[in-house]
Short mmCIF file of C-alpha atoms and ligand atoms in Angstrom, two decimals:
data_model
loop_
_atom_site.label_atom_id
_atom_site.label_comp_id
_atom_site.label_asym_id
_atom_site.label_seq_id
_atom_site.Cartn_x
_atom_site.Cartn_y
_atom_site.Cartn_z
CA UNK A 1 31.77 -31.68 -19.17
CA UNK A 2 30.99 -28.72 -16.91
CA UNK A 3 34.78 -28.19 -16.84
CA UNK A 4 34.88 -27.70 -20.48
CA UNK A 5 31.79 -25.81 -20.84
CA UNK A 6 32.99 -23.04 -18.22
CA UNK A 7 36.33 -22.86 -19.93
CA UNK A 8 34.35 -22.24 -23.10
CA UNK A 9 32.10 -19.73 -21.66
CA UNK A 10 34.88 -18.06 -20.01
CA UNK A 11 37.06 -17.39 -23.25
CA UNK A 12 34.17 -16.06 -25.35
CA UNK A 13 32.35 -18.48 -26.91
CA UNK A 14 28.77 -18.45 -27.50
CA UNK A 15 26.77 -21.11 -24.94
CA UNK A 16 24.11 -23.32 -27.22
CA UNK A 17 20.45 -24.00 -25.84
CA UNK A 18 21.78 -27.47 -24.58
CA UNK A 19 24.71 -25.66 -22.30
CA UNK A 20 22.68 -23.08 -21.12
CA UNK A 21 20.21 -25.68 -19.94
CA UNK A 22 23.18 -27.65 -18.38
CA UNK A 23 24.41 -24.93 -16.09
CA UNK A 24 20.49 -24.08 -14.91
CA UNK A 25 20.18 -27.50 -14.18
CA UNK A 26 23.38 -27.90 -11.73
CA UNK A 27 22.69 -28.79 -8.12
CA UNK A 28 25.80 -30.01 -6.29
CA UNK A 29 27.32 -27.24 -4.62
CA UNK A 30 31.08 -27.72 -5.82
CA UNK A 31 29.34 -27.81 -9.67
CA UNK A 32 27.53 -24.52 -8.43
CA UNK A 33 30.62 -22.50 -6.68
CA UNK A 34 32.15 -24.03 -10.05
CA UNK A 35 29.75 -21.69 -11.48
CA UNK A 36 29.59 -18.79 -9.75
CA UNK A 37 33.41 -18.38 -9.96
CA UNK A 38 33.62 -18.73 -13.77
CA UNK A 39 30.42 -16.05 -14.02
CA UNK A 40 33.04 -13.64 -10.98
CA UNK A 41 35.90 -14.21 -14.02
CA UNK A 42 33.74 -13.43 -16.73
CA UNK A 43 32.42 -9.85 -14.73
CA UNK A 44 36.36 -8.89 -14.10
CA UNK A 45 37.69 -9.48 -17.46
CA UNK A 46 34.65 -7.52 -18.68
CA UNK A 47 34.18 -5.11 -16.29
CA UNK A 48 35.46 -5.15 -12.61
CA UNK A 49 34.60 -5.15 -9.25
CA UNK A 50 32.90 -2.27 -8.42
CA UNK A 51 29.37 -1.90 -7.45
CA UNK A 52 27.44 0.41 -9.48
CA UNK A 53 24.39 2.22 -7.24
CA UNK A 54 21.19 3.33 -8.30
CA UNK A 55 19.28 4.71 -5.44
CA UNK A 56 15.87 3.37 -5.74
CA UNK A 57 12.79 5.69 -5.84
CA UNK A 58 9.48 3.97 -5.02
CA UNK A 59 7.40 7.01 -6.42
CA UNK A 60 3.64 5.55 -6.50
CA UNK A 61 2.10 2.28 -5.84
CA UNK A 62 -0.71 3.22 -8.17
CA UNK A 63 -1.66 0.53 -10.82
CA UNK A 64 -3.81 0.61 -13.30
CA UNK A 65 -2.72 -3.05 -14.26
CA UNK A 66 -3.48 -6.42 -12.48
CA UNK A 67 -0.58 -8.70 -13.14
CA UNK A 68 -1.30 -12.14 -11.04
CA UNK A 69 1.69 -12.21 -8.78
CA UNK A 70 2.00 -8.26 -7.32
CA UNK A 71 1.23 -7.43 -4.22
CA UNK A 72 -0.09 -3.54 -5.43
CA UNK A 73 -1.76 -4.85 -8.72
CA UNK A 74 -5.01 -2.28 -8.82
CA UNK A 75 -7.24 -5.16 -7.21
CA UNK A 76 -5.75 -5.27 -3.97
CA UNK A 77 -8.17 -3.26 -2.09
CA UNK A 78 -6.00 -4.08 0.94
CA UNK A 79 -3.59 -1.64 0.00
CA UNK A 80 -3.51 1.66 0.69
CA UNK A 81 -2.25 4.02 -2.33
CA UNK A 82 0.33 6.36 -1.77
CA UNK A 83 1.93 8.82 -4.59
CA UNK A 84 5.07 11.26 -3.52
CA UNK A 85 4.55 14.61 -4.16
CA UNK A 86 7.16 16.37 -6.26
CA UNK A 87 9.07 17.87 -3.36
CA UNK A 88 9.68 14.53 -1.68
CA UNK A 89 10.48 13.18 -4.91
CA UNK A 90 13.56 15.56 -5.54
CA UNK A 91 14.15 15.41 -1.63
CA UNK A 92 14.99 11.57 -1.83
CA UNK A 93 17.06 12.05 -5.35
CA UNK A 94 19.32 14.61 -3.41
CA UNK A 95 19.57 12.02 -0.81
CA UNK A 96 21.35 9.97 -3.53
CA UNK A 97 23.73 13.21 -4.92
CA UNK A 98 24.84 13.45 -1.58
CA UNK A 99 25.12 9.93 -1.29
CA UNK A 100 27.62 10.19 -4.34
CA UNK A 101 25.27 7.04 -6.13
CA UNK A 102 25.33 8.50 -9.51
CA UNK A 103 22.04 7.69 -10.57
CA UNK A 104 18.31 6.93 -9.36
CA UNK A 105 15.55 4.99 -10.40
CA UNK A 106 12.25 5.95 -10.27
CA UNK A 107 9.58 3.19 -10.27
CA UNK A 108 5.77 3.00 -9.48
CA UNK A 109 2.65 1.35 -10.83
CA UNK A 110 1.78 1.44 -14.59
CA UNK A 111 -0.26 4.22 -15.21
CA UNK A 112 -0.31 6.43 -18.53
CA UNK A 113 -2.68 9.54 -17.85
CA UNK A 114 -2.03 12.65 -18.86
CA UNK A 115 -1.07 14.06 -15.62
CA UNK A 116 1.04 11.26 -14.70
CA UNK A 117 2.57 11.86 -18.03
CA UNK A 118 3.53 15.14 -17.02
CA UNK A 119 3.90 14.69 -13.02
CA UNK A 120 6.72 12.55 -14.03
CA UNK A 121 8.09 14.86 -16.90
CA UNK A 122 8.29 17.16 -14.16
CA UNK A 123 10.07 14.94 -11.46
CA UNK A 124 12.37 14.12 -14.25
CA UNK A 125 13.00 17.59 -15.23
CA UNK A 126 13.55 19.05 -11.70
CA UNK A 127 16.10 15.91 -11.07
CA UNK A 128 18.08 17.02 -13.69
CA UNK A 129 18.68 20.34 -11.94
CA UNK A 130 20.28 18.87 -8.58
CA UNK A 131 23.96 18.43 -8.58
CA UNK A 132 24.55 20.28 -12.09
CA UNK A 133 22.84 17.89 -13.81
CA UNK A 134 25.60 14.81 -12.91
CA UNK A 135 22.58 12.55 -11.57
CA UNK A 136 21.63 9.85 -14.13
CA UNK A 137 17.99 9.08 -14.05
CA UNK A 138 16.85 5.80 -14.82
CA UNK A 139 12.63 4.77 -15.25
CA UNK A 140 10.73 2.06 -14.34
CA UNK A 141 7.16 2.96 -15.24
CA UNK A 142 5.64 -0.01 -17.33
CA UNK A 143 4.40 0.11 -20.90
CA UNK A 144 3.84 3.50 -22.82
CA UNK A 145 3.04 5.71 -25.76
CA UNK A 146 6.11 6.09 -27.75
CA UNK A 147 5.28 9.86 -27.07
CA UNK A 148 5.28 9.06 -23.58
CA UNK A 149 9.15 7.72 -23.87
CA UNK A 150 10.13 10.76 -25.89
CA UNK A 151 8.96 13.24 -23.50
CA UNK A 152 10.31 11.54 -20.34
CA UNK A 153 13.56 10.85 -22.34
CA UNK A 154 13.52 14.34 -23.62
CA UNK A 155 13.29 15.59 -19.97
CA UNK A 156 16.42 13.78 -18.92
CA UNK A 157 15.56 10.01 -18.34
CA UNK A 158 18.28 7.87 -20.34
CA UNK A 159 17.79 4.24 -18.76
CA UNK A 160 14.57 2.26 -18.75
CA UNK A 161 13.95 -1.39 -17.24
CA UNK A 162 10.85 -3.02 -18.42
CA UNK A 163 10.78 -6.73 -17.45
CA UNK A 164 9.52 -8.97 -20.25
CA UNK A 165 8.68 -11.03 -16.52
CA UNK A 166 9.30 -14.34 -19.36
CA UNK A 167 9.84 -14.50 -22.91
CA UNK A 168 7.42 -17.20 -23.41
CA UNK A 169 4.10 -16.16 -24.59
CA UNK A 170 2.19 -19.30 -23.02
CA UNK A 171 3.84 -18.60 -19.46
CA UNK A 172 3.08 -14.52 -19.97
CA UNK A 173 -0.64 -15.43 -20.35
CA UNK A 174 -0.47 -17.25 -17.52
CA UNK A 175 0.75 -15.11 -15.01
CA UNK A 176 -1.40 -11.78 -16.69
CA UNK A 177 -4.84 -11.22 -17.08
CA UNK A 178 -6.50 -11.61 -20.97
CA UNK A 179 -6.00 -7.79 -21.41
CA UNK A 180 -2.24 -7.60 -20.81
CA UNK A 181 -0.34 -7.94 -24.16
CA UNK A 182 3.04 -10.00 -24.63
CA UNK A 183 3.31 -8.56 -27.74
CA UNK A 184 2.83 -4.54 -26.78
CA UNK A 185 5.36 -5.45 -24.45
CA UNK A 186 8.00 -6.65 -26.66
CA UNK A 187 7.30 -3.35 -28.91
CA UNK A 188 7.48 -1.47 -26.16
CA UNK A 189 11.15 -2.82 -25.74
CA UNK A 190 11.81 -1.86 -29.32
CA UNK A 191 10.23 1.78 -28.96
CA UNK A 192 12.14 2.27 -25.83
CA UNK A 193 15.66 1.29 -27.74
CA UNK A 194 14.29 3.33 -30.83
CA UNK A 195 13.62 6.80 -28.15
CA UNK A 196 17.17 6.34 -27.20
CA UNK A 197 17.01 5.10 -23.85
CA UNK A 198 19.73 2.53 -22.71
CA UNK A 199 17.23 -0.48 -22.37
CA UNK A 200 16.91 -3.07 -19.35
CA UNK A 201 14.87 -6.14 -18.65
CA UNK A 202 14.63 -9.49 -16.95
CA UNK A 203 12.44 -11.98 -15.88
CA UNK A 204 11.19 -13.81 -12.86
CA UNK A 205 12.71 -16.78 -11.95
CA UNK A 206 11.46 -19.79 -10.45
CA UNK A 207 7.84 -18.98 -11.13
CA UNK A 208 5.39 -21.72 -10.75
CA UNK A 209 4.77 -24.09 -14.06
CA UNK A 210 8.38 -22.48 -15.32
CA UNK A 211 10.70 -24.85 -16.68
CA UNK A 212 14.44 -25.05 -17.61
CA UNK A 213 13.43 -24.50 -21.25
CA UNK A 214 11.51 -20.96 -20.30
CA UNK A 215 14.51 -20.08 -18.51
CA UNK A 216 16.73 -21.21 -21.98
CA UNK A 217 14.63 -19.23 -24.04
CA UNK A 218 14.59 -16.04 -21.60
CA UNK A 219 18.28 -15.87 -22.13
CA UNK A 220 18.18 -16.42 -25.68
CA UNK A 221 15.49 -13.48 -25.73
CA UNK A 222 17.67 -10.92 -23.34
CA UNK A 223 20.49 -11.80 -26.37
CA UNK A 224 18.43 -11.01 -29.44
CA UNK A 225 16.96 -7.85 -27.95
CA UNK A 226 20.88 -7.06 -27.31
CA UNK A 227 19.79 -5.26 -23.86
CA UNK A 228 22.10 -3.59 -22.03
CA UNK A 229 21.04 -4.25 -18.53
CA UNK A 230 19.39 -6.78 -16.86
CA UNK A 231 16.93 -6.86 -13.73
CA UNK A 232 16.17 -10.62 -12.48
CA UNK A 233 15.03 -11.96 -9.35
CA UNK A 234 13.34 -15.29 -7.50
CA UNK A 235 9.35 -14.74 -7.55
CA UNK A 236 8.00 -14.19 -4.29
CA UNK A 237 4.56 -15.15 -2.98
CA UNK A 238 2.09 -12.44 -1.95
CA UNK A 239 -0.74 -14.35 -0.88
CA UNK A 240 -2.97 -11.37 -1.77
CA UNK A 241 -3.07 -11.81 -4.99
CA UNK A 242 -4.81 -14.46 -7.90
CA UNK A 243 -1.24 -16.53 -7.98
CA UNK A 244 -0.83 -16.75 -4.53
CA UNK A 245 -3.53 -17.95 -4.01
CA UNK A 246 -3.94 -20.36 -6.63
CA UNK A 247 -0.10 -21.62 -5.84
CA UNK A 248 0.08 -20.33 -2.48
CA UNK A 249 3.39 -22.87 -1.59
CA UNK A 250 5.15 -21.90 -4.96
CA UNK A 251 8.78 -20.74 -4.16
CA UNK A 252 8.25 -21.62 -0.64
CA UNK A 253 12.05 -23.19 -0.58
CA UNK A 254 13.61 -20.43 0.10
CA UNK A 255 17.54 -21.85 -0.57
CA UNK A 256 16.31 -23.46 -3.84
CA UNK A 257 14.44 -20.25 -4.95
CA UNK A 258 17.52 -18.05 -4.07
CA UNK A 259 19.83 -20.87 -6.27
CA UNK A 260 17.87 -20.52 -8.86
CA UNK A 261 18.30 -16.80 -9.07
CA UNK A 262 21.84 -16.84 -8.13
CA UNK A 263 22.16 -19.82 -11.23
CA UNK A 264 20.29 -17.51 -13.94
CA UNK A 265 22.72 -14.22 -12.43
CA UNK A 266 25.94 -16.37 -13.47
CA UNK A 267 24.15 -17.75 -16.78
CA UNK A 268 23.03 -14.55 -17.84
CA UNK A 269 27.03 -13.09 -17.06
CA UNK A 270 28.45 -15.90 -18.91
CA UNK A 271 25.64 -15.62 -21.91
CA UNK A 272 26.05 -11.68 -22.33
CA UNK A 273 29.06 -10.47 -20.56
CA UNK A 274 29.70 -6.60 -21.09
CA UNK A 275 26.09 -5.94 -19.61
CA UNK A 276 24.96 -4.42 -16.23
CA UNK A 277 23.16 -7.28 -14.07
CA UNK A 278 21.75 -6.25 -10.75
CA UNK A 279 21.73 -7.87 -7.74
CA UNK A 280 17.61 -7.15 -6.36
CA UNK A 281 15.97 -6.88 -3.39
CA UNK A 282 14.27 -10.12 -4.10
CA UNK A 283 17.56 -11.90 -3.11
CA UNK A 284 18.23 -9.87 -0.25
CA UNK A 285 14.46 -10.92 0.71
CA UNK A 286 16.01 -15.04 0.22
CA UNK A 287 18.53 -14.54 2.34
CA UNK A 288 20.57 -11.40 4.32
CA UNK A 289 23.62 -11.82 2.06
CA UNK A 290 21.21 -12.60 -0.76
CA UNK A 291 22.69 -9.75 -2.57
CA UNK A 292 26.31 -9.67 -1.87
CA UNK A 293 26.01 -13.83 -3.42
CA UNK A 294 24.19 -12.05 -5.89
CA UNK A 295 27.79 -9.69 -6.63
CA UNK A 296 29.50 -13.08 -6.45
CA UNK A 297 27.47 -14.88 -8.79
CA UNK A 298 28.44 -12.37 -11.48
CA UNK A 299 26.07 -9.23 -10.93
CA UNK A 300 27.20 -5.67 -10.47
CA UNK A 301 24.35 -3.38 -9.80
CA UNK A 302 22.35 -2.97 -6.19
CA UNK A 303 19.96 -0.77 -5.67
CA UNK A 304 19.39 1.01 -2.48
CA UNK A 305 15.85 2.03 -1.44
CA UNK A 306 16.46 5.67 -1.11
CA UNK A 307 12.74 6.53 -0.82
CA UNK A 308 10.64 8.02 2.00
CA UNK A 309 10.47 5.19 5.21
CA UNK A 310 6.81 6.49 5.99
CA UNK A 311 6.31 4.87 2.09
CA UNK A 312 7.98 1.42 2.10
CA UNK A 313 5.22 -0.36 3.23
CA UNK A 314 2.78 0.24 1.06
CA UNK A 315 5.16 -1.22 -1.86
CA UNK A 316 5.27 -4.73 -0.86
CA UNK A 317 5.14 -6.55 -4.08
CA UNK A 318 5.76 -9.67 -2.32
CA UNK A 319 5.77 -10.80 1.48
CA UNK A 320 8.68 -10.09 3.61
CA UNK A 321 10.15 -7.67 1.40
CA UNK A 322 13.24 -6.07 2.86
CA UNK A 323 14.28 -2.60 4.21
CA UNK A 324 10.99 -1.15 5.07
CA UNK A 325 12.00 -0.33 8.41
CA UNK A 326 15.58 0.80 7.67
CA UNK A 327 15.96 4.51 6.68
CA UNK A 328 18.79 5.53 3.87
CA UNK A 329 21.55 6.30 5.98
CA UNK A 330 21.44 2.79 7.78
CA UNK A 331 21.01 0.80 4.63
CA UNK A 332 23.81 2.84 2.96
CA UNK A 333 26.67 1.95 5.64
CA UNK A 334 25.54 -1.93 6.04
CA UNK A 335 25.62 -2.00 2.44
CA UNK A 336 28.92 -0.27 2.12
CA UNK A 337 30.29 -3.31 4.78
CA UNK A 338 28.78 -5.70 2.85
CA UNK A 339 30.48 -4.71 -0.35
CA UNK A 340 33.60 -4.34 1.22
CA UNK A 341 33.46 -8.09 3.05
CA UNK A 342 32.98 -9.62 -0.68
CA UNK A 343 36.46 -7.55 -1.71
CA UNK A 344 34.57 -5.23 -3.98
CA UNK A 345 33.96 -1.50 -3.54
CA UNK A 346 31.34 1.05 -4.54
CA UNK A 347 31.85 3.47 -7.98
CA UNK A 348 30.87 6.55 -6.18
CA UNK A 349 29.38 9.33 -8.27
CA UNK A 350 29.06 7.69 -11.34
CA UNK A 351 26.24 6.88 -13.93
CA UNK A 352 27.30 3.33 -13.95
CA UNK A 353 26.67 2.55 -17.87
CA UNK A 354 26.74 -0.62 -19.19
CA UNK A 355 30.20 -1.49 -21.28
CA UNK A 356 27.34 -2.88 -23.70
CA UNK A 357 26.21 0.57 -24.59
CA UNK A 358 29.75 1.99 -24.51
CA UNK A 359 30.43 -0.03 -27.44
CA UNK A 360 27.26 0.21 -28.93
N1 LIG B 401 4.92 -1.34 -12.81
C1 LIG B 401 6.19 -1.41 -13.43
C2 LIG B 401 6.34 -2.71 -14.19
O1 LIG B 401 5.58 -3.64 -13.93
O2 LIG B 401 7.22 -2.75 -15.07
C3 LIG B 401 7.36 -1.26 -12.46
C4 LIG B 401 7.13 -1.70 -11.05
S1 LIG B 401 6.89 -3.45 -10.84
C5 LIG B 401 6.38 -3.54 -9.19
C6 LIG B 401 8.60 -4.00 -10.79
C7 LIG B 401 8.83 -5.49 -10.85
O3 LIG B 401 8.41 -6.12 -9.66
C8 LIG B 401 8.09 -6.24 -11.93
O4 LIG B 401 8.73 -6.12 -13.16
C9 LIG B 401 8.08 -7.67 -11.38
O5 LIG B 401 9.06 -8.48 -12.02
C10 LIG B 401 8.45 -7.49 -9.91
N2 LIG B 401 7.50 -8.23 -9.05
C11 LIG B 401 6.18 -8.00 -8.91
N3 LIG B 401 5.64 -8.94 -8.10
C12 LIG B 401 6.63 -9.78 -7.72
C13 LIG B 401 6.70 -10.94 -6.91
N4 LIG B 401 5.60 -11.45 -6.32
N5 LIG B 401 7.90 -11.54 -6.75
C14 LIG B 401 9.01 -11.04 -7.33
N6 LIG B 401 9.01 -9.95 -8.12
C15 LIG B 401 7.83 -9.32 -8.32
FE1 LIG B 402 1.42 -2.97 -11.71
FE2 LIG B 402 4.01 -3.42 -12.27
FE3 LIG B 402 2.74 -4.75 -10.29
FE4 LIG B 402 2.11 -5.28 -12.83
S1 LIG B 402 4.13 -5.63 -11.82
S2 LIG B 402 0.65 -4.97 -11.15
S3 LIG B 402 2.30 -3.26 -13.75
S4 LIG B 402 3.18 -2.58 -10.37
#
């Protein structure tokens, strides 16, 4: 059957729950390369092999929220808080015009006060002016106002990734405290597509209690919001934090935890196609190649911490996170080897957009 399902998948046609859950479910490793190669197919006939960059700006690890799994959720009194000022801000964004990556991404803790609100206006705004405006700016700031998105789209902002983290409401209570809505979540998805913004999101995978049916349903969710990127990766322990320490061996198999995500990265290509998928650090964290077998498993996005080095450490969302002791200019040449090993390249200078939204 797998034979038939990939040539299905491959020449267009819609996967039902039952496939979807097939292909999650694989294990032998010719059934998996099996996989990965029709997913490689489906990202060349759609759109090619070139790695799209967004240089990754860890702004703040300020949180006003306390999700159960992150290592800077506001409880952790073990970490120490760090925001970048404005200068180093549009210090590390030139970093990535001269780096010819097109675009940035600026991501920190949820917070929505007003001088956030207009810190990052700022950031956004004095971005724009580097490089005659050619660098795309892409947010990843957690939930907000819908006044909020207009005034950080107005400023220049035109991609947002908000992870739904899953798409099933029972899981989403689990992993977040009483006061953190699924639902103002899922409208904030719908205000950010409504502002304008070229929408991403994505889930953890291989969370503990999640099933092959959550994993089904996520899918079926990224489809009916008709996103145009996606942002996945394994969950990682942090042992500092209410899920660690209530699961603290969850996701300790490192190979099956980087399968899974590598599985759901070649799903997610065959179920959607035209979209942007990246390849995240979380991978990388699995494995050194995590992320080039994330490229060959169908995804077509990295994202290079371009951020101060003095900073990386206090963003560990998870143990063992990579790259905090490896400064842009390093990670940019290993990562330009690495592409090139795989027989892909790098779009230099570039925004990167989805096909998805091309043809929207
Ligand atoms: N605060 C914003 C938000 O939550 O949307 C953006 C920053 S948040 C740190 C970025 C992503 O990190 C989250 O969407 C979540 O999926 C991921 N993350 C947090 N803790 C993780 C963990 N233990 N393992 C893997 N990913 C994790
Ligand atoms: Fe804060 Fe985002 Fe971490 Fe949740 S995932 S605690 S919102 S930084």
């Amino acid at each position: 059957i797998l034979k038939d399902i990939l040539a299905a998948a491959v020449a267009g046609e819609t996967l039902d729950p039952a496939r979807l859950a097939f292909l999650l479910e694989l294990k032998e490793p010719g059934d998996l390369e099996a996989l990965y190669r029709a997913a490689y197919q489906v990202k060349l006939r759609y759109i090619d092999s070139k790695v799209r960059l967004r240089g990754l700006i860890e702004v703040s690890n300020v949180c006003g929220k306390n999700c159960f799994y992150c290592g800077i959720r506001g409880g952790n009194r073990k970490v120490a808080r760090f925001t970048m000022s404005l200068e180093e801000i549009v210090a590390a964004a030139r970093h990535a015009a001269e780096f010819r990556y097109g675009s940035v991404v600026l991501q920190a803790g949820e917070r929505s006060d007003p001088g956030w609100v207009d810190f990052i206006e700022n950031a956004v705004r004095e971005i724009k002016k580097l490089d005659g405006g050619r660098l795309g700016i892409t947010l990843s700031l957690g939930e907000q106002s819908e006044e909020t998105f207009r005034r950080w789209f107005d400023a220049g902002a035109h991609r947002y990734l908000l992870r739904i983290e899953s798409s099933d409401p029972a899981l989403y209570a689990r992993l977040h405290p009483a006061d953190h809505s699924y639902a103002a979540r899922v409208e904030s998805l719908h205000l950010l597509r409504k502002t304008g913004y070229q929408v991403g999101t994505g889930v953890m995978v291989g969370l503990p209690g999640q099933t092959t049916a959550n994993l089904v349903h996520d899918l079926e969710f990224f489809k009916s919001l008709d996103v145009d990127m996606i942002g996945m990766g394994p969950y990682i322990v942090h042992h500092d934090t209410p899920l660690g320490r209530q699961f603290p061996d969850a996701g300790s198999d490192a190979g099956r935890q980087l399968e899974l995500g590598l599985k759901m990265i070649a799903v997610t290509r065959l179920h959607l196609r035209n979209v942007n998928i990246a390849s995240t650090t979380a991978l990388q964290a699995l494995a050194p190649n995590g992320r080039e077998l994330g490229l060959l498993a169908g995804a077509n996005v990295i994202m290079p911490n371009i951020g101060d080095l003095a900073y990386r450490k206090g963003y560990l969302l998870y143990e063992n996170k990579p790259g905090t002791d490896e400064n842009a200019g390093t990670a940019r040449e290993k990562l330009e080897r690495a592409v090139a090993a795989i027989g892909e390249s790098i779009a230099y200078g570039e925004w990167g957009d989805s096909p998805h939204f091309a043809a929207r």
